[in-house]
Structure formats: structure tokens, C-alpha cells
PDB file of C-alpha atoms in Angstrom:
ATOM      1  CA  MET A   1     115.061 115.794  76.062  1.00 67.00           C
ATOM      2  CA  SER A   2     111.540 114.968  77.200  1.00 83.00           C
ATOM      3  CA  ARG A   3     110.987 112.495  79.987  1.00 90.00           C
ATOM      4  CA  ILE A   4     108.542 109.632  80.364  1.00 94.00           C
ATOM      5  CA  THR A   5     106.110 108.264  82.945  1.00 95.00           C
ATOM      6  CA  VAL A   6     106.210 104.474  83.206  1.00 96.00           C
ATOM      7  CA  VAL A   7     103.180 102.454  84.331  1.00 96.00           C
ATOM      8  CA  VAL A   8     104.072  99.072  85.804  1.00 95.00           C
ATOM      9  CA  PRO A   9     101.870  96.415  87.402  1.00 95.00           C
ATOM     10  CA  HIS A  10     103.199  95.548  90.847  1.00 93.00           C
ATOM     11  CA  ASP A  11     102.297  92.253  92.493  1.00 85.00           C
ATOM     12  CA  GLY A  12     104.708  92.648  95.390  1.00 81.00           C
ATOM     13  CA  ASP A  13     107.041  90.048  93.947  1.00 84.00           C
ATOM     14  CA  ALA A  14     110.756  90.330  93.210  1.00 87.00           C
ATOM     15  CA  THR A  15     110.230  90.425  89.427  1.00 88.00           C
ATOM     16  CA  SER A  16     107.891  93.411  89.413  1.00 90.00           C
ATOM     17  CA  SER A  17     110.072  95.194  91.973  1.00 91.00           C
ATOM     18  CA  ALA A  18     113.176  94.653  89.828  1.00 92.00           C
ATOM     19  CA  LEU A  19     111.353  95.961  86.761  1.00 93.00           C
ATOM     20  CA  ALA A  20     110.270  99.094  88.618  1.00 94.00           C
ATOM     21  CA  GLU A  21     113.822  99.602  89.889  1.00 94.00           C
ATOM     22  CA  SER A  22     115.251  99.261  86.372  1.00 93.00           C
ATOM     23  CA  PHE A  23     112.904 101.940  85.044  1.00 94.00           C
ATOM     24  CA  ALA A  24     113.624 104.239  87.985  1.00 95.00           C
ATOM     25  CA  SER A  25     117.354 104.027  87.279  1.00 93.00           C
ATOM     26  CA  SER A  26     116.884 105.642  83.859  1.00 93.00           C
ATOM     27  CA  PRO A  27     117.349 109.407  83.673  1.00 93.00           C
ATOM     28  CA  ALA A  28     114.647 109.432  80.967  1.00 94.00           C
ATOM     29  CA  VAL A  29     112.017 108.377  83.524  1.00 95.00           C
ATOM     30  CA  GLU A  30     110.177 111.151  85.326  1.00 95.00           C
ATOM     31  CA  GLU A  31     107.991 108.880  87.431  1.00 96.00           C
ATOM     32  CA  VAL A  32     106.997 105.246  87.890  1.00 96.00           C
ATOM     33  CA  ALA A  33     103.323 104.507  88.548  1.00 96.00           C
ATOM     34  CA  LEU A  34     102.981 101.188  90.348  1.00 96.00           C
ATOM     35  CA  ILE A  35      99.539  99.649  89.849  1.00 96.00           C
ATOM     36  CA  SER A  36      98.511  97.183  92.546  1.00 95.00           C
ATOM     37  CA  ARG A  37      95.297  95.653  93.801  1.00 93.00           C
ATOM     38  CA  THR A  38      96.645  95.733  97.357  1.00 89.00           C
ATOM     39  CA  ASP A  39      98.572  98.157  99.527  1.00 83.00           C
ATOM     40  CA  PHE A  40     102.271  97.530  99.903  1.00 80.00           C
ATOM     41  CA  ASP A  41     105.231  99.081 101.646  1.00 80.00           C
ATOM     42  CA  LEU A  42     107.713 101.146  99.640  1.00 84.00           C
ATOM     43  CA  SER A  43     110.406 100.954 102.333  1.00 86.00           C
ATOM     44  CA  HIS A  44     112.329  98.118 100.659  1.00 87.00           C
ATOM     45  CA  PHE A  45     112.772 100.084  97.415  1.00 93.00           C
ATOM     46  CA  SER A  46     115.834 102.133  96.547  1.00 94.00           C
ATOM     47  CA  ALA A  47     115.830 105.852  97.296  1.00 95.00           C
ATOM     48  CA  ARG A  48     115.738 106.515  93.540  1.00 95.00           C
ATOM     49  CA  LEU A  49     112.542 104.499  93.086  1.00 95.00           C
ATOM     50  CA  LYS A  50     110.980 105.990  96.209  1.00 94.00           C
ATOM     51  CA  ASP A  51     111.562 109.451  94.717  1.00 95.00           C
ATOM     52  CA  LYS A  52     109.933 108.500  91.412  1.00 95.00           C
ATOM     53  CA  ALA A  53     107.244 106.044  92.538  1.00 94.00           C
ATOM     54  CA  GLY A  54     103.563 106.572  93.019  1.00 91.00           C
ATOM     55  CA  VAL A  55     101.182 103.787  93.972  1.00 92.00           C
ATOM     56  CA  VAL A  56      97.784 103.519  92.335  1.00 93.00           C
ATOM     57  CA  LYS A  57      95.538 100.986  94.016  1.00 94.00           C
ATOM     58  CA  GLY A  58      93.097  99.142  91.793  1.00 95.00           C
ATOM     59  CA  ASP A  59      92.690  96.824  88.842  1.00 96.00           C
ATOM     60  CA  PHE A  60      95.228  97.536  86.099  1.00 95.00           C
ATOM     61  CA  PHE A  61      92.596  97.615  83.357  1.00 95.00           C
ATOM     62  CA  SER A  62      89.873  99.535  85.199  1.00 96.00           C
ATOM     63  CA  GLY A  63      88.730 102.814  83.712  1.00 96.00           C
ATOM     64  CA  ALA A  64      89.225 104.580  87.044  1.00 96.00           C
ATOM     65  CA  VAL A  65      92.872 103.486  87.269  1.00 96.00           C
ATOM     66  CA  VAL A  66      93.599 104.355  83.635  1.00 95.00           C
ATOM     67  CA  ASN A  67      91.992 107.790  84.041  1.00 95.00           C
ATOM     68  CA  ARG A  68      93.918 108.488  87.241  1.00 95.00           C
ATOM     69  CA  VAL A  69      97.253 107.520  85.686  1.00 94.00           C
ATOM     70  CA  VAL A  70      96.639 109.662  82.606  1.00 93.00           C
ATOM     71  CA  ASP A  71      95.387 112.625  84.648  1.00 94.00           C
ATOM     72  CA  GLU A  72      98.289 112.517  87.093  1.00 92.00           C
ATOM     73  CA  ALA A  73     101.131 111.760  84.672  1.00 91.00           C
ATOM     74  CA  ALA A  74     103.881 114.309  85.213  1.00 85.00           C
ATOM     75  CA  SER A  75     105.459 113.906  81.796  1.00 91.00           C
ATOM     76  CA  GLU A  76     104.510 114.280  78.162  1.00 90.00           C
ATOM     77  CA  TYR A  77     105.013 110.584  77.384  1.00 92.00           C
ATOM     78  CA  LEU A  78     103.492 107.485  78.937  1.00 93.00           C
ATOM     79  CA  LEU A  79     104.944 103.971  78.709  1.00 94.00           C
ATOM     80  CA  VAL A  80     102.593 101.176  79.778  1.00 94.00           C
ATOM     81  CA  VAL A  81     103.911  97.720  80.659  1.00 94.00           C
ATOM     82  CA  PHE A  82     101.030  95.256  80.684  1.00 93.00           C
ATOM     83  CA  PRO A  83     100.699  92.572  83.379  1.00 92.00           C
ATOM     84  CA  GLY A  84     102.631  89.413  82.615  1.00 87.00           C
ATOM     85  CA  GLU A  85     104.907  91.035  80.045  1.00 87.00           C
ATOM     86  CA  ARG A  86     108.666  90.631  80.243  1.00 84.00           C
ATOM     87  CA  VAL A  87     110.664  93.755  79.496  1.00 88.00           C
ATOM     88  CA  ASP A  88     114.385  93.859  78.768  1.00 86.00           C
ATOM     89  CA  LEU A  89     115.587  97.409  78.238  1.00 83.00           C
ATOM     90  CA  GLY A  90     118.372  97.780  75.730  1.00 85.00           C
ATOM     91  CA  GLN A  91     120.885 100.572  75.844  1.00 88.00           C
ATOM     92  CA  ARG A  92     119.090 103.934  75.696  1.00 90.00           C
ATOM     93  CA  ALA A  93     115.815 102.154  74.833  1.00 90.00           C
ATOM     94  CA  LEU A  94     113.605 104.740  76.499  1.00 92.00           C
ATOM     95  CA  GLU A  95     115.486 107.616  74.940  1.00 92.00           C
ATOM     96  CA  ARG A  96     115.072 105.983  71.516  1.00 92.00           C
ATOM     97  CA  LEU A  97     111.308 105.580  72.044  1.00 91.00           C
ATOM     98  CA  ILE A  98     110.986 109.234  73.015  1.00 91.00           C
ATOM     99  CA  SER A  99     113.089 110.295  70.041  1.00 92.00           C
ATOM    100  CA  ALA A 100     111.005 108.179  67.637  1.00 91.00           C
ATOM    101  CA  SER A 101     107.843 109.789  68.943  1.00 91.00           C
ATOM    102  CA  GLU A 102     109.241 113.318  68.745  1.00 91.00           C
ATOM    103  CA  ASN A 103     110.684 112.822  65.267  1.00 93.00           C
ATOM    104  CA  SER A 104     107.609 111.166  63.779  1.00 93.00           C
ATOM    105  CA  GLY A 105     104.937 113.153  65.592  1.00 89.00           C
ATOM    106  CA  ALA A 106     103.204 109.852  66.278  1.00 86.00           C
ATOM    107  CA  GLY A 107     100.581 109.672  68.987  1.00 84.00           C
ATOM    108  CA  LEU A 108     101.389 106.031  69.717  1.00 85.00           C
ATOM    109  CA  ILE A 109     104.657 104.131  69.563  1.00 86.00           C
ATOM    110  CA  TYR A 110     104.759 100.339  69.974  1.00 82.00           C
ATOM    111  CA  SER A 111     107.763  98.199  70.691  1.00 80.00           C
ATOM    112  CA  ASP A 112     107.902  94.461  71.013  1.00 73.00           C
TER     113      ASP A 112
END
């Protein structure tokens, strides 16, 4: 099965860290791009997230950040979590999104 790159805003708080950790724990996730306006230390993250994480410094909605994330994505699929959004992953949610995209041939899949 294909894998996915997840883009997550990271404010250095416990909520954004927990979200990044939850994505990193999924075998469907190839990498986690953490978007932050400031530098931060990855040392407090799990080894799994450290292996999958990349930090992109800049404004989440800037063209330069978007272009960098797209250019450097290591996987065929890209999942973007917008700032301020709450995400609760159901069982095999990422795998189902990938499957829906592969089966439909859609260029964009949306889930609320």
C-alpha cells in the first residue's frame, strides 16, 4: 500500500505535539512535516516521530512553505492538517483515505 506525508502545524504546545505523535505512530505515514514559525527542539519527541519528522520554518500558508513541502514530500500522497483544526483518527483512517484515492483516481480527497 502507498504511504502518506502528513503536514501539521506545530506551535510547540502539547496538543500539536500529540497530534504529530499520533500520525507518526501510523504505519501508513512516511513522514510528518512540522510547520512552525519558530525553531524548536525535537529531543522531547518519541524516536518514531524523530525518524519521520522534518521541520519547515515559516508561515503555514506562505507560498514558499507550501512549495517546499510539496517539493520535498517523500510519498505519493499528502495530508494537510490546517492550523486550529482538531483531528481524531479513527481505526485505519489514513489507510481508508489512501484507498479511496487509489480506487477513485481522485486528485483530492476531503474528510471532515
